[in-house]
Structures are given as structure tokens and as C-alpha cells.
Coordinates of C-alpha atoms in Angstrom, one line a residue:
Chain A
M1 CA 113.8 39.1 46.5
A2 CA 113.3 42.4 48.6
V3 CA 109.8 42.1 48.4
L4 CA 109.6 38.5 49.0
A5 CA 111.7 38.7 51.6
A6 CA 110.1 41.4 53.1
F7 CA 106.7 39.2 52.8
V8 CA 108.3 35.8 54.6
S9 CA 109.3 39.0 57.6
A10 CA 106.0 39.9 57.2
P11 CA 104.8 39.9 61.1
A12 CA 102.7 37.1 62.2
L13 CA 100.5 38.9 63.4
A14 CA 98.4 42.3 62.5
A15 CA 99.6 45.3 64.6
G16 CA 97.0 45.5 67.4
E17 CA 96.3 42.1 67.9
T18 CA 97.3 40.5 70.9
T19 CA 96.9 36.5 71.3
L20 CA 97.2 34.9 73.9
V21 CA 98.3 30.7 73.9
L22 CA 98.0 28.4 76.7
S23 CA 99.9 24.3 77.2
P24 CA 98.0 22.9 78.3
A25 CA 94.9 24.6 77.7
H26 CA 94.4 22.8 81.5
A27 CA 95.6 22.0 85.1
P28 CA 94.8 21.3 88.4
V29 CA 95.4 23.1 91.3
G30 CA 98.4 24.8 92.1
G31 CA 99.8 23.3 89.1
S32 CA 100.7 25.8 86.0
V33 CA 101.1 25.7 82.2
A34 CA 103.1 27.2 79.5
V35 CA 101.9 31.1 78.4
D36 CA 103.0 32.2 74.7
L37 CA 101.8 35.8 74.9
R38 CA 102.1 38.3 71.9
S39 CA 101.5 42.2 72.2
D40 CA 101.9 45.7 71.1
C41 CA 102.6 46.2 75.0
K42 CA 105.6 45.3 76.5
L43 CA 103.2 44.8 79.9
N44 CA 100.0 42.2 80.0
Y45 CA 97.6 41.8 82.6
L46 CA 97.1 38.2 81.8
N47 CA 93.5 37.2 82.8
L48 CA 92.4 34.1 84.9
T49 CA 88.2 33.7 85.4
Y50 CA 87.3 31.0 86.8
A51 CA 84.7 30.0 89.7
R52 CA 84.9 29.5 93.6
Y53 CA 83.7 27.0 95.0
D54 CA 81.1 29.3 96.5
G55 CA 79.5 29.7 93.1
A56 CA 80.9 33.5 93.4
T57 CA 83.6 34.2 90.0
K58 CA 86.5 35.3 90.5
T59 CA 89.7 37.1 87.9
G60 CA 93.1 36.2 88.7
T61 CA 95.8 38.5 87.4
T62 CA 99.2 38.7 87.1
L63 CA 100.9 41.4 85.0
T64 CA 103.6 39.6 82.6
D65 CA 106.6 41.4 81.1
G66 CA 107.4 40.5 77.6
T67 CA 110.5 40.9 76.1
F68 CA 110.0 42.3 71.7
D69 CA 110.7 40.0 69.1
E70 CA 111.9 41.3 66.0
R71 CA 111.1 38.5 63.8
L72 CA 107.5 38.8 65.0
Q73 CA 107.4 42.6 65.6
K74 CA 105.8 41.8 68.9
Y75 CA 106.1 41.6 72.9
R76 CA 106.2 38.3 73.4
Y77 CA 106.3 36.4 77.5
L78 CA 107.3 32.9 77.6
G79 CA 105.8 31.8 80.8
R80 CA 103.9 29.8 83.5
L81 CA 99.9 30.6 85.0
T82 CA 99.4 29.1 87.9
V83 CA 95.9 28.4 88.7
P84 CA 95.3 29.9 91.4
G85 CA 94.5 28.1 94.9
D86 CA 90.4 28.9 95.4
A87 CA 89.2 27.9 91.8
A88 CA 87.1 24.4 91.9
P89 CA 87.4 22.1 89.4
G90 CA 85.5 23.3 86.0
S91 CA 85.5 25.2 83.1
A92 CA 87.9 28.9 83.2
T93 CA 89.0 31.2 80.7
A94 CA 92.0 33.3 80.4
F95 CA 92.9 36.6 78.9
V96 CA 94.9 39.4 78.9
Q97 CA 94.6 42.9 78.7
P98 CA 97.5 45.0 77.2
Y99 CA 98.9 47.9 79.6
C100 CA 99.0 50.5 77.1
G101 CA 96.7 53.1 75.8
P102 CA 94.8 54.7 74.7
P103 CA 92.6 51.4 75.5
E104 CA 90.7 51.2 72.4
E105 CA 94.0 50.9 70.8
Y106 CA 95.3 47.5 72.2
P107 CA 92.4 46.0 72.5
A108 CA 92.0 43.1 74.6
S109 CA 93.3 38.9 73.5
A110 CA 89.9 36.2 73.3
D111 CA 88.9 34.1 75.8
V112 CA 91.1 31.3 75.5
P113 CA 89.6 28.5 77.5
F114 CA 91.3 26.2 80.4
T115 CA 89.7 23.5 82.2
V116 CA 91.0 23.2 86.4
D117 CA 91.0 19.9 86.9
R118 CA 91.0 18.4 90.0
S119 CA 94.6 17.5 92.0
V120 CA 95.7 14.0 92.9
L121 CA 95.5 13.1 96.6
S122 CA 98.0 10.6 97.3
L123 CA 99.0 10.1 101.1
A124 CA 102.5 8.6 102.8
V125 CA 102.7 6.6 105.8
S126 CA 106.3 7.6 107.9
P127 CA 107.4 5.0 109.0
S128 CA 106.4 2.6 106.8
V129 CA 107.3 -0.1 108.8
V130 CA 106.2 -0.7 112.5
T131 CA 107.0 -3.0 115.0
A132 CA 103.7 -4.2 116.9
G133 CA 103.6 -3.5 120.3
S134 CA 105.5 -0.7 120.3
G135 CA 103.1 2.0 120.3
R136 CA 105.2 3.9 118.0
T137 CA 103.6 7.1 116.9
V138 CA 102.7 6.6 112.9
S139 CA 102.4 10.2 110.9
V140 CA 100.9 10.7 107.5
T141 CA 101.6 13.1 105.2
G142 CA 99.8 13.9 101.7
G143 CA 99.0 16.2 99.2
D144 CA 97.2 17.7 97.3
C145 CA 94.0 17.9 98.9
A146 CA 91.5 21.7 97.0
G147 CA 89.4 22.7 98.5
P148 CA 87.6 25.1 101.2
V149 CA 89.0 22.6 104.0
T150 CA 90.8 22.8 107.2
S151 CA 90.6 19.3 108.2
V152 CA 90.0 15.7 106.5
P153 CA 89.6 12.8 108.3
L154 CA 91.3 9.4 107.7
L155 CA 90.9 5.9 107.9
V156 CA 93.3 3.5 109.7
R157 CA 93.3 0.2 109.1
F158 CA 95.0 -1.9 110.9
P159 CA 96.2 -5.5 110.6
G160 CA 93.8 -8.1 111.7
G161 CA 91.0 -5.5 110.9
S162 CA 90.4 -3.1 113.3
S163 CA 90.2 0.0 112.2
L164 CA 90.8 3.6 113.8
S165 CA 89.1 7.1 112.4
V166 CA 92.0 10.1 113.0
S167 CA 91.4 13.6 112.2
G168 CA 94.2 15.2 109.6
T169 CA 94.8 18.7 109.0
V170 CA 95.2 21.1 106.4
R171 CA 97.7 24.1 105.8
G172 CA 98.0 24.8 102.0
R173 CA 97.0 22.0 100.9
K174 CA 98.9 19.5 103.0
V175 CA 97.3 17.0 105.3
A176 CA 99.2 16.2 108.4
A177 CA 97.9 13.5 110.5
S178 CA 99.5 11.3 114.1
F179 CA 98.4 7.9 115.4
A180 CA 99.9 5.6 117.5
L181 CA 100.0 2.1 116.6
P182 CA 97.7 -0.2 119.1
S183 CA 99.4 -2.2 121.1
S184 CA 96.7 -5.4 120.0
V185 CA 97.8 -4.8 116.2
G186 CA 100.3 -8.0 115.3
A187 CA 101.7 -8.3 112.4
G188 CA 100.4 -7.5 109.3
T189 CA 99.9 -4.8 106.5
G190 CA 97.4 -1.8 107.5
T191 CA 96.6 1.2 105.1
V192 CA 95.2 4.9 105.9
S193 CA 92.5 6.6 103.2
L194 CA 90.7 9.2 102.8
A195 CA 86.9 8.5 105.1
R196 CA 85.0 9.9 102.4
T197 CA 85.9 10.4 99.3
D198 CA 84.3 13.5 99.0
A199 CA 86.7 14.8 102.4
C200 CA 89.0 17.9 99.6
P201 CA 86.2 18.5 97.1
G202 CA 89.6 20.0 94.6
S203 CA 90.9 16.6 94.9
R204 CA 90.9 13.1 93.7
A205 CA 92.4 10.4 96.3
A206 CA 95.7 8.8 94.8
G207 CA 94.0 4.6 96.4
P208 CA 95.3 4.7 100.3
A209 CA 99.1 4.3 101.2
S210 CA 99.4 1.4 103.3
F211 CA 102.0 0.8 106.1
R212 CA 103.4 -3.1 107.8
V213 CA 103.9 -3.9 111.1
R214 CA 105.8 -6.9 111.6
A215 CA 106.3 -9.2 114.3
A216 CA 108.0 -8.4 117.4
A217 CA 111.3 -10.1 118.1
A218 CA 111.1 -13.4 120.5
S219 CA 114.7 -12.5 122.5
T220 CA 113.9 -8.7 122.2
A221 CA 111.0 -8.8 124.3
S222 CA 111.0 -7.2 127.8
P223 CA 108.2 -7.3 130.1
S224 CA 106.7 -4.5 129.3
G225 CA 106.1 -6.9 125.4
T226 CA 103.3 -8.6 126.9
P227 CA 100.2 -8.0 125.7
S228 CA 98.3 -4.9 127.1
A229 CA 93.9 -5.6 128.3
S230 CA 93.4 -2.2 127.2
V231 CA 92.5 -1.3 123.9
S232 CA 91.1 1.8 122.3
P233 CA 87.6 1.8 122.0
S234 CA 87.5 2.2 119.1
V235 CA 89.9 -0.7 117.6
A236 CA 88.6 -3.5 117.7
P237 CA 90.5 -6.3 117.1
S238 CA 88.7 -9.4 114.8
S239 CA 87.7 -12.3 116.3
S240 CA 87.8 -14.4 113.6
E241 CA 91.9 -14.1 113.4
S242 CA 94.2 -16.0 116.0
P243 CA 96.0 -14.4 117.6
S244 CA 99.3 -13.1 117.2
P245 CA 101.5 -15.7 119.0
P246 CA 103.1 -14.4 122.5
P247 CA 106.1 -13.3 122.2
S248 CA 107.6 -14.6 124.5
E249 CA 106.8 -18.6 125.5
T250 CA 107.6 -19.6 129.8
P251 CA 111.3 -20.9 129.8
V252 CA 111.4 -25.3 131.4
A253 CA 113.5 -24.1 134.5
S254 CA 115.0 -27.3 134.9
A255 CA 115.5 -27.8 130.8
P256 CA 119.3 -29.5 130.7
T257 CA 120.9 -27.9 127.6
R258 CA 120.9 -29.9 124.5
G259 CA 124.0 -32.2 124.8
G260 CA 123.7 -33.9 128.8
G261 CA 120.6 -35.4 127.2
R262 CA 121.9 -37.2 124.2
A263 CA 124.8 -38.6 126.5
R264 CA 122.1 -39.7 128.8
S265 CA 120.3 -41.6 126.1
A266 CA 124.1 -43.6 124.7
L267 CA 124.3 -44.3 128.3
I268 CA 120.4 -45.6 128.5
V269 CA 120.7 -47.5 125.7
G270 CA 124.8 -48.9 126.5
L271 CA 123.4 -50.5 129.3
A272 CA 120.9 -52.1 128.0
V273 CA 122.7 -53.3 125.7
L274 CA 125.3 -55.2 128.0
A275 CA 121.7 -56.4 130.2
V276 CA 120.5 -58.1 127.1
A277 CA 124.9 -59.9 126.2
A278 CA 124.8 -60.4 129.7
A279 CA 121.1 -62.0 129.6
A280 CA 122.8 -64.2 126.5
G281 CA 125.6 -65.3 128.5
G282 CA 124.0 -66.7 131.7
A283 CA 121.4 -68.7 128.9
A284 CA 124.7 -70.5 127.3
L285 CA 126.3 -71.7 130.6
L286 CA 123.0 -73.2 132.2
R287 CA 122.6 -75.4 128.9
R288 CA 126.6 -76.7 129.2
R289 CA 125.7 -77.9 132.9
A290 CA 123.1 -79.9 131.9
P291 CA 124.9 -83.1 129.6
G292 CA 122.1 -85.8 130.5
A293 CA 119.3 -83.6 128.5
Chain B
M1 CA 110.4 82.9 58.5
L2 CA 112.8 79.8 58.3
L3 CA 115.3 81.9 60.6
V4 CA 112.2 82.0 63.0
A5 CA 111.5 78.3 62.8
F6 CA 115.4 77.1 63.1
A7 CA 115.7 79.2 66.7
V8 CA 112.8 76.9 67.5
L9 CA 115.4 74.1 67.1
A10 CA 118.5 75.5 68.2
V11 CA 116.6 77.1 71.2
A12 CA 113.9 76.7 72.2
A13 CA 113.7 72.6 72.0
P14 CA 117.1 72.4 73.3
S15 CA 116.1 73.9 76.2
S16 CA 112.4 72.6 76.0
S17 CA 110.2 75.4 76.6
A18 CA 108.8 76.6 73.5
A19 CA 106.5 73.1 73.5
S20 CA 104.3 74.9 75.4
D21 CA 104.8 78.1 75.9
C22 CA 104.1 79.5 72.6
A23 CA 100.4 78.7 73.5
G24 CA 97.9 81.4 72.6
L25 CA 100.5 82.7 69.8
P26 CA 98.9 83.2 66.2
A27 CA 98.3 80.8 64.2
A28 CA 101.5 81.2 61.7
T29 CA 104.4 81.3 64.7
P30 CA 105.5 77.9 64.7
C31 CA 105.3 76.6 68.2
V32 CA 104.1 72.9 69.0
L33 CA 100.6 72.7 70.3
P34 CA 99.3 69.6 73.2
I35 CA 96.4 68.4 73.4
D36 CA 95.0 67.9 76.4
R37 CA 93.9 63.3 75.1
Y38 CA 89.7 64.8 77.0
G39 CA 90.5 68.1 78.2
S40 CA 88.1 71.2 78.1
D41 CA 91.5 73.1 76.3
I42 CA 90.5 71.1 73.3
D43 CA 89.2 70.3 69.9
T44 CA 87.8 66.9 70.1
T45 CA 87.4 66.8 66.4
T46 CA 91.6 66.0 66.0
L47 CA 91.5 63.0 68.0
T48 CA 91.8 59.7 66.4
H49 CA 88.4 58.2 68.6
F50 CA 85.0 60.1 68.4
A51 CA 82.2 57.9 68.4
V52 CA 80.0 60.2 66.6
E53 CA 77.4 57.2 65.8
P54 CA 75.2 56.0 68.8
S55 CA 76.8 51.7 69.6
F56 CA 74.2 49.1 70.0
T57 CA 76.7 48.4 72.7
T58 CA 76.2 50.5 75.7
T59 CA 76.7 49.7 79.3
N60 CA 73.3 47.4 79.7
S61 CA 74.9 45.4 76.9
Y62 CA 78.1 43.7 79.8
P63 CA 76.8 41.7 83.0
E64 CA 78.1 42.3 86.5
V65 CA 80.7 40.2 87.2
R66 CA 81.6 41.0 90.5
D67 CA 79.2 42.4 93.3
T68 CA 81.1 46.2 95.7
G69 CA 80.2 48.8 95.7
F70 CA 83.1 50.2 94.2
V71 CA 86.6 49.5 92.1
G72 CA 89.7 51.3 93.2
V73 CA 93.2 52.7 92.8
P74 CA 95.6 53.7 95.4
I75 CA 96.8 56.4 94.9
S76 CA 98.5 59.0 97.1
G77 CA 99.2 61.7 94.6
V78 CA 101.6 63.9 92.2
T79 CA 104.2 65.0 93.1
S80 CA 104.9 68.3 90.9
R81 CA 106.4 71.7 90.6
T82 CA 103.5 73.3 88.6
G83 CA 101.1 71.2 89.8
G84 CA 98.4 69.7 87.2
V85 CA 95.4 67.4 85.8
I86 CA 95.0 63.5 87.3
A87 CA 92.1 61.6 84.7
A88 CA 90.5 58.4 84.9
E89 CA 88.4 56.6 82.3
H90 CA 87.0 53.2 82.9
I91 CA 87.3 49.9 80.5
L92 CA 84.1 47.5 80.4
R93 CA 85.0 43.8 78.5
H94 CA 83.2 40.8 78.6
P95 CA 83.7 38.2 76.2
D96 CA 80.1 37.2 74.9
V97 CA 79.8 40.8 74.6
A98 CA 80.8 42.6 70.5
G99 CA 83.4 39.8 70.2
G100 CA 85.9 41.1 73.9
T101 CA 86.0 44.2 72.7
Y102 CA 86.4 46.9 75.1
Y103 CA 83.5 49.4 75.7
L104 CA 84.6 52.9 76.8
P105 CA 81.3 54.1 78.6
C106 CA 82.3 57.8 78.1
K107 CA 83.8 58.0 74.9
A108 CA 80.4 56.2 73.5
A109 CA 77.0 58.7 71.9
P110 CA 74.8 59.8 74.7
T111 CA 71.4 58.5 74.0
A112 CA 69.1 61.6 73.0
L113 CA 67.4 60.9 76.8
P114 CA 70.0 60.5 79.2
N115 CA 70.0 58.4 81.8
M116 CA 67.2 56.1 79.1
E117 CA 67.7 53.2 77.0
S118 CA 67.0 54.4 73.5
P119 CA 65.2 52.3 70.5
F120 CA 68.2 54.3 68.6
G121 CA 71.0 53.3 70.7
G122 CA 73.5 55.5 72.8
E123 CA 75.0 55.0 76.3
P124 CA 71.7 55.7 78.7
Y125 CA 74.6 56.4 80.9
K126 CA 76.9 59.0 79.3
A127 CA 75.3 62.0 81.4
A128 CA 77.3 59.7 83.9
C129 CA 80.8 61.0 82.8
E130 CA 82.7 64.3 82.9
N131 CA 81.4 65.3 80.0
A132 CA 77.4 64.5 78.9
N133 CA 77.6 64.7 75.3
D134 CA 81.5 64.6 73.9
P135 CA 84.0 62.4 74.7
S136 CA 85.4 63.0 78.1
Y137 CA 86.9 61.4 81.1
F138 CA 84.7 59.8 83.9
R139 CA 86.2 62.2 85.7
S140 CA 89.4 64.4 86.0
G141 CA 90.9 66.4 88.3
P142 CA 93.1 69.2 89.5
F143 CA 95.7 68.4 91.7
G144 CA 98.6 71.6 93.4
A145 CA 102.3 72.2 93.3
G146 CA 103.8 70.3 95.6
I147 CA 104.1 67.0 96.9
S148 CA 102.5 64.3 96.7
K149 CA 99.4 66.2 95.7
R150 CA 95.5 65.1 95.4
A151 CA 92.7 66.3 92.9
P152 CA 89.5 66.9 95.0
Q153 CA 87.4 64.3 92.8
F154 CA 90.3 61.4 94.1
P155 CA 91.1 61.2 97.5
G156 CA 93.2 58.6 98.0
E157 CA 92.1 56.9 95.3
I158 CA 90.2 56.4 92.4
R159 CA 87.4 55.0 92.0
I160 CA 84.6 53.8 90.0
P161 CA 81.1 53.7 91.9
N162 CA 78.4 51.7 90.7
A163 CA 75.9 54.6 90.6
T164 CA 76.5 58.4 90.2
D165 CA 74.8 61.5 91.0
T166 CA 75.6 64.7 88.6
D167 CA 73.1 67.4 87.2
A168 CA 72.6 65.7 83.6
C169 CA 71.1 62.2 85.2
I170 CA 68.8 64.2 86.9
T171 CA 67.5 61.0 88.9
T172 CA 70.5 59.4 89.7
C173 CA 72.3 57.3 86.7
E174 CA 72.6 53.4 88.1
H175 CA 75.7 52.4 86.1
S176 CA 76.5 49.7 87.3
W177 CA 80.0 50.0 86.1
A178 CA 82.1 48.9 89.7
N179 CA 80.5 45.5 89.1
R180 CA 80.9 45.8 85.2
T181 CA 84.6 47.8 85.0
S182 CA 87.2 45.6 83.5
A183 CA 90.6 48.2 83.9
I184 CA 91.0 51.8 84.7
A185 CA 93.5 54.2 82.8
V186 CA 94.5 56.9 84.6
E187 CA 96.8 60.1 82.8
I188 CA 98.3 62.4 84.6
Y189 CA 98.9 66.0 82.7
L190 CA 101.5 68.2 84.3
K191 CA 99.9 72.5 83.6
K192 CA 101.8 75.7 83.7
T193 CA 100.2 79.0 83.5
V194 CA 102.0 80.7 80.2
G195 CA 100.6 84.1 79.2
G196 CA 97.8 84.0 81.5
R197 CA 96.3 80.6 79.6
L198 CA 97.2 77.2 81.4
V199 CA 98.2 75.3 79.3
T200 CA 100.0 71.8 79.2
D201 CA 103.6 71.4 80.8
F202 CA 105.8 69.8 77.5
D203 CA 108.7 69.3 79.6
C204 CA 107.7 67.3 81.8
V205 CA 106.3 63.0 81.3
R206 CA 102.5 62.9 80.9
P207 CA 102.4 59.8 82.6
R208 CA 99.6 57.2 82.3
F209 CA 99.2 53.4 84.1
H210 CA 96.3 50.6 83.0
A211 CA 95.1 49.2 86.4
S212 CA 93.4 46.2 86.9
G213 CA 93.4 43.4 89.3
F214 CA 90.6 44.4 91.3
S215 CA 90.8 41.5 94.1
H216 CA 92.5 43.7 97.4
S217 CA 88.5 44.1 99.1
L218 CA 89.0 47.0 102.1
N219 CA 85.8 49.5 103.1
G220 CA 83.0 47.5 101.0
G221 CA 85.6 47.8 97.9
L222 CA 87.6 46.2 95.8
Y223 CA 90.9 47.6 94.9
G224 CA 93.8 47.0 92.9
R225 CA 97.3 47.3 92.9
G226 CA 98.7 50.4 94.7
Y227 CA 100.8 53.5 93.2
G228 CA 102.1 54.9 96.1
T229 CA 103.1 59.0 94.4
I230 CA 103.8 59.4 91.6
R231 CA 106.9 62.2 90.3
P232 CA 106.7 63.3 86.4
L233 CA 110.2 63.1 84.9
C234 CA 111.5 66.2 83.4
A235 CA 113.4 67.4 81.0
Y236 CA 117.1 66.5 81.3
E237 CA 116.5 64.0 84.5
R238 CA 117.7 60.3 83.7
G239 CA 115.2 59.0 82.3
A240 CA 113.8 61.9 79.9
S241 CA 113.7 61.2 76.0
R242 CA 112.0 63.7 72.9
M243 CA 111.8 63.1 69.6
Q244 CA 111.8 65.7 67.5
G245 CA 112.5 67.1 64.0
Y246 CA 111.6 69.1 60.9
V247 CA 108.5 68.2 58.5
F248 CA 109.3 69.5 55.2
V249 CA 107.3 69.3 51.6
Q250 CA 108.6 69.0 48.9
G251 CA 111.9 69.6 49.9
Q252 CA 110.9 72.2 51.4
Q253 CA 110.6 72.8 55.2
H254 CA 107.0 73.1 56.0
L255 CA 105.5 76.6 57.8
E256 CA 102.2 77.4 56.6
G257 CA 100.7 77.7 60.1
N258 CA 100.1 75.4 63.3
G259 CA 97.9 71.9 63.1
R260 CA 98.1 70.4 59.8
L261 CA 99.8 67.4 61.4
V262 CA 98.1 65.6 64.8
F263 CA 100.4 63.1 66.4
S264 CA 99.7 60.1 68.9
V265 CA 102.3 58.5 71.2
F266 CA 102.0 55.9 73.6
Q267 CA 104.6 54.3 75.0
N268 CA 104.9 50.6 74.7
D269 CA 107.3 49.1 77.1
A270 CA 107.1 51.1 80.7
T271 CA 110.3 52.4 81.8
G272 CA 108.5 55.4 84.4
R273 CA 108.1 53.3 88.0
S274 CA 106.1 55.7 90.9
S275 CA 106.8 55.6 94.4
T276 CA 106.0 52.2 94.9
G277 CA 107.3 50.3 91.8
Q278 CA 104.5 51.0 89.6
P279 CA 104.6 51.0 86.2
L280 CA 104.1 54.9 84.7
Q281 CA 104.2 55.1 80.7
A282 CA 104.4 57.8 79.3
F283 CA 102.2 59.6 76.2
S284 CA 102.1 62.3 74.1
S285 CA 99.1 64.1 71.6
F286 CA 100.1 67.1 70.4
Q287 CA 99.6 68.9 66.1
S288 CA 102.9 70.5 64.5
A289 CA 104.1 74.1 64.7
G290 CA 104.8 74.5 60.5
G291 CA 108.1 73.2 60.1
Y292 CA 108.8 71.7 63.4
Y293 CA 107.8 68.6 65.8
S294 CA 108.4 67.6 69.3
T295 CA 106.7 64.4 71.3
G296 CA 108.0 66.4 75.1
V297 CA 109.2 65.2 77.4
L298 CA 108.7 61.1 77.1
Y299 CA 110.1 58.6 79.6
S300 CA 113.6 57.0 77.7
G301 CA 111.8 53.8 76.2
Y302 CA 109.5 52.1 72.7
Y303 CA 106.5 53.9 71.1
K304 CA 103.7 53.7 69.2
L305 CA 104.1 56.4 67.7
K306 CA 100.9 57.7 65.1
I307 CA 101.1 60.6 62.9
R308 CA 97.6 62.0 60.9
D309 CA 98.0 64.6 58.1
T310 CA 95.5 66.6 58.0
A311 CA 95.3 68.5 55.0
T312 CA 95.8 65.0 53.1
G313 CA 93.9 62.2 55.7
K314 CA 96.9 60.7 54.8
C315 CA 98.2 58.3 58.5
V316 CA 101.7 56.7 59.3
L317 CA 102.4 54.0 62.2
K318 CA 105.8 53.4 63.5
Q319 CA 105.3 50.5 66.0
H320 CA 108.0 49.8 67.7
T321 CA 110.0 53.8 67.6
H322 CA 113.0 53.8 70.2
I323 CA 113.0 57.5 72.2
K324 CA 115.6 56.7 74.2
A325 CA 116.9 59.8 74.6
M326 CA 116.4 64.0 74.7
G327 CA 118.4 64.3 71.8
E328 CA 116.1 62.2 69.1
R329 CA 115.7 63.7 66.0
T330 CA 113.3 62.5 62.8
D331 CA 112.4 64.7 59.6
L332 CA 109.4 64.1 58.0
H333 CA 109.0 64.3 54.7
L334 CA 105.0 64.3 53.7
D335 CA 105.7 63.5 50.2
R336 CA 107.2 60.3 50.7
K337 CA 106.2 57.2 51.5
A338 CA 105.2 56.6 55.0
F339 CA 106.4 60.1 55.5
G340 CA 109.5 59.2 55.2
I341 CA 110.3 57.8 58.9
P342 CA 111.7 54.7 58.5
G343 CA 109.9 51.1 59.4
A344 CA 106.9 53.6 59.8
R345 CA 103.8 52.7 57.6
E346 CA 100.8 53.7 56.1
V347 CA 97.9 52.4 57.7
A348 CA 93.6 53.6 56.9
C349 CA 92.8 56.4 59.6

């Protein structure tokens, strides 16, 4: 029994062997994967060798600190590996170098294939509902724009088909931009998207972000809310779509109230009835005064 | 003799001075002999790894993985009472070469002609190492006693270049080691003079570290983490430890001269720290002294203990040995399985 117990509890790895498992074996820039590292050494350099956007190969190194697993008779590190921000999408490799010596007695692990995925660039608009003619500034934020870029071209499409080019700044893979809603834009749904699909070379766009332009309420219209004659040069209203109704109709200055109109009509009808009745009574009186007829 | 041995254990070992004070004494005198792993005062045949056959894996087998002037490890110096030696060796590794195993050019057998590739194998640039023929460090150098002392060979940093000029190279050795190196191992020995002879000071820790990740670009080179100043712990300081014991054969203490057992003790964890907080490990390579052995002062922690019996060729390994205090004692019984060490096993030498 003792022999069997010793066999069952034998270490899974040979002495000196260093192993690395990454799960999953792919992640986008800034993403992380689970690391299961086993070594005879407590401290280990966890290396990720990847290609940068300039074509050079770089090795990112993290010093990990494991805990001893009595069952495995190995130091084990369970943690996460984050893909560096300058890694280009494509294949990469990870491996472990024990911190211990002498070096020939603590070999490195085998290389573990890894894939740097494209990150997903999703844009968001705030506020997502704006009032036509309000001139409101709309903010665009987004992430994750991976790659050696500091700005990205964005395309804003307004309801009615007009569009606007906006430049977004990229800091820490976060995109930020803003634009003012042109006063000529009517109600409907607009979108914001990347002007070029390769604007963020390490990312793929999730799709355009949409926003809604609602019509301004007539009662709340102010003199300044009237359509402006001046439109941004980059904004070109479509001629195929009928212009939105003016925010307010010119009121009739002498228009009575609706209740007064109904009384007048009743009076007219009453007078007509009386006239008809009087005419009928006169005709009957003339026929009675003529007996020889 | 037995009385002498007991005297060593009872008096000298606790004071931790016997380890090196006895250097140069007659062979029959019990004495723990330190081994500098590739120092000039050692017999390299005692080493476990000794390249005798020229390898067909050489420096030129490894691709250049970076384009830099040098790779370096910033180190301000070593603080000690006695001074010592700091030594560095570089490690090449590539997944497509030799199955991703480590290659240490300065431990490889050289080519017949220095700085020349040979159809019979061998390291063409061994001449660029400290010793052009025998296993050695890339460079080692002495530093003096005092605060933050540097070796002239490493002024402010430990540097691996792409080309080396040595007499042995005849012309410049264009090895491109800076562009090929995967890691740099650094070891520090404190030395002291005993009886007119310079010996390793076993009363203080021999720190080592393993530098990699050369990502900081400066002055045309790439640097790893800065280690600042290193002050090796000495006996009975907080965090210091030591293991020692008697050596028995057939129940009798073995007193037949020195050097039958060769010990290699390397730390698995890293409990020492440099002034910048970088982890340091302790190591010890030494021989038994008759019926006694001592690891010398170590950092308190876990160690890989490897013992080779030169008389029988038997090797014993204990992968995870806890040496936590100065008074750790483990006796060895050479006629027992794995020398009678609990948890140890016999391995191929």
C-alpha cells in the first residue's frame, strides 16, 4: 500500500521541468488570459514574444511569484498574462525562464503558441437623443482602438443624409471626439462610425453607434429656434427629402375662440329657420283671403 | 580526530568561522572547503557541469533576437566588510535551437582555433570569456570592502556586448551576444584573507540573481531591472540561515580527509533583497570536511540540495529543503539510501 500511495502521490512533473499553460491561448491587446505555471523555482520570468507594428519582435517579461504545491512538489503560479499594448495582431509565443540557478539545472519551459487577437472597437454617443435645432454638442467615446495611432477619422451621418467628418483622439486605446448638431438637421436617426476600417490597425469595428434626433416641440419654439440660413459647409442637406415642418406656424391674429364660433353658427341657423317659418305662414294667409279661387 | 571533529561542530560551527579559516590546512584536518563555481582557486573537476566534448550547438546557432549595442543590468555595487568577487555569465536560448534548452557559451568547450568556426564543433567565441579554455564566467571582477563597491569589470552595470577584444580572440570576437542573450546570471562571493590566502567567506551569504527582460533603452543599449546596492547578509543577522551536520559511514563518523562529498545548494525561492527591492537568492558550492559539512550562511528559505559522493559516484537530490535558521542540522549516512536524508532521492550524477 505504501508503494501504491507513493506512486499515486508522485509528482506529475519531473524534477527540473518547467511547464506553462495559457487558457485561452489567444487574447486581444489589453486582454488577459489565465496562466498555470509550474516550476522548481518560486520566481519565474514569464515571457511573451510578439511582433510589434513596426515589424520588430519584442519580448515582454513579467516576474511571477509562485506558491509551493506539496502534492505536485512544484512551485505553482496561477495568475493572468496581459497582452501588451504595442503587440500587433498575429502569432506570438510564451515561455518561462526560472529565476533560479544554476541555469543549466533550471531549464526554460517549452514555447507555448499564442495568438494576439484584434480588439473590438465599439463607439458610443452621448447624449443618444438630441433635439433638432438645439445645436447641442454630442460626445463620441469608444474603445478599444489598438495600434500606433493618435487620432482616428470618424464619420457622422445625420438624419436626412448629410454627413460630417470628425477627428477623434486616441489615448490609451480610448477614442474621444465631439461634434455640434447642425441646426439644419431634422428628426430621425444618425450614426457615428470609423471613416476607414483600417483606422485602428489592431482592432475591428463593432459597427456604427447611433443617435436619435427628435423634432423640436412647437410650443417650446423660440425665435432663435427658427431654421438658420447658414449651414456648415461640410453639412449638405439632401434635396430628395422634404424639409421638416417649421417649428411654428404663424398664428391668425383675429381668430376667435372655438366656443364663440359655435354660438354664431347656431344663431345663423336659428335665423334661417325663423325666416323659412315666416315665409310659410305668409303664403297660407294669402290663400285664405282669396275665396273665389 | 573525533575530538577535533566535535570541536569543529561545538565551537567553530556556531561561530561560523571554521568554514573558511581552515583553508590551506592539511587534508586530514576537518574543514569545509568552499568552491567558487568558476573561480581561479578551484578544481573544476568537482563541478557537476563540465563541458568536455565540443558541441555543434554554438553561439552562431542562435538567431539575433534584438538589435542593440549591449544588454545590461544596472548595479550600483556591493556593500561588505571584506570585499569579494562579482561574476556574470550569459545564457542563450531560442525555441528553434536545441529544443529551446539553455546554452552557456562560456561553459562550452572551445573550438581548436579561437574565434574560428570548426567542422568538429566547439564554441568559436569561448576566447571572449574570462577563461578561453575551461568553463568560466563571462566576466568576474573584485570589489573592495566598504559601501557600494564596484568591480572595475562592471562599472555601474553588468554588460554583455556584441564584440569582445581579448588576447585570446586574436582579432575582435564578433559574437553578437548582446543581440542573442536571453538572460544574465550574476553571482557574488565575499572573500577574506586567511593565512595569507584569499578564500570565500562562508560567514556571509553568496547572493545570486537572474536578470532578463531587457526592455529599457538607454545609451545605445537595453537594460533590465536595476539592482541598486547588494549587501550580503552575514551569520546570525535576521533572515540568515545555515545547515550543517556530521557525515557517517556504517554508523561511524567519516573522518578520512576532506572533499569526499561535493555539495551544491541553490535556493528555490528568493528571500534576499537588493536596495531596490529586487529578489536575491543564495547558493553554496562546497566540499565536506571529513566527518562534517556546513552550507555556510544562506538566506532563510527553500533550497535544492545536491550531494555527490566522489568515492562511490552516487548522487542524492533533495528538491525542496527548508533551511530556515542558523542551527539547522541534517546528518548524512553514506551507506543508507539517499544518504538517509528524509525526502531526498538518488539521482543520476
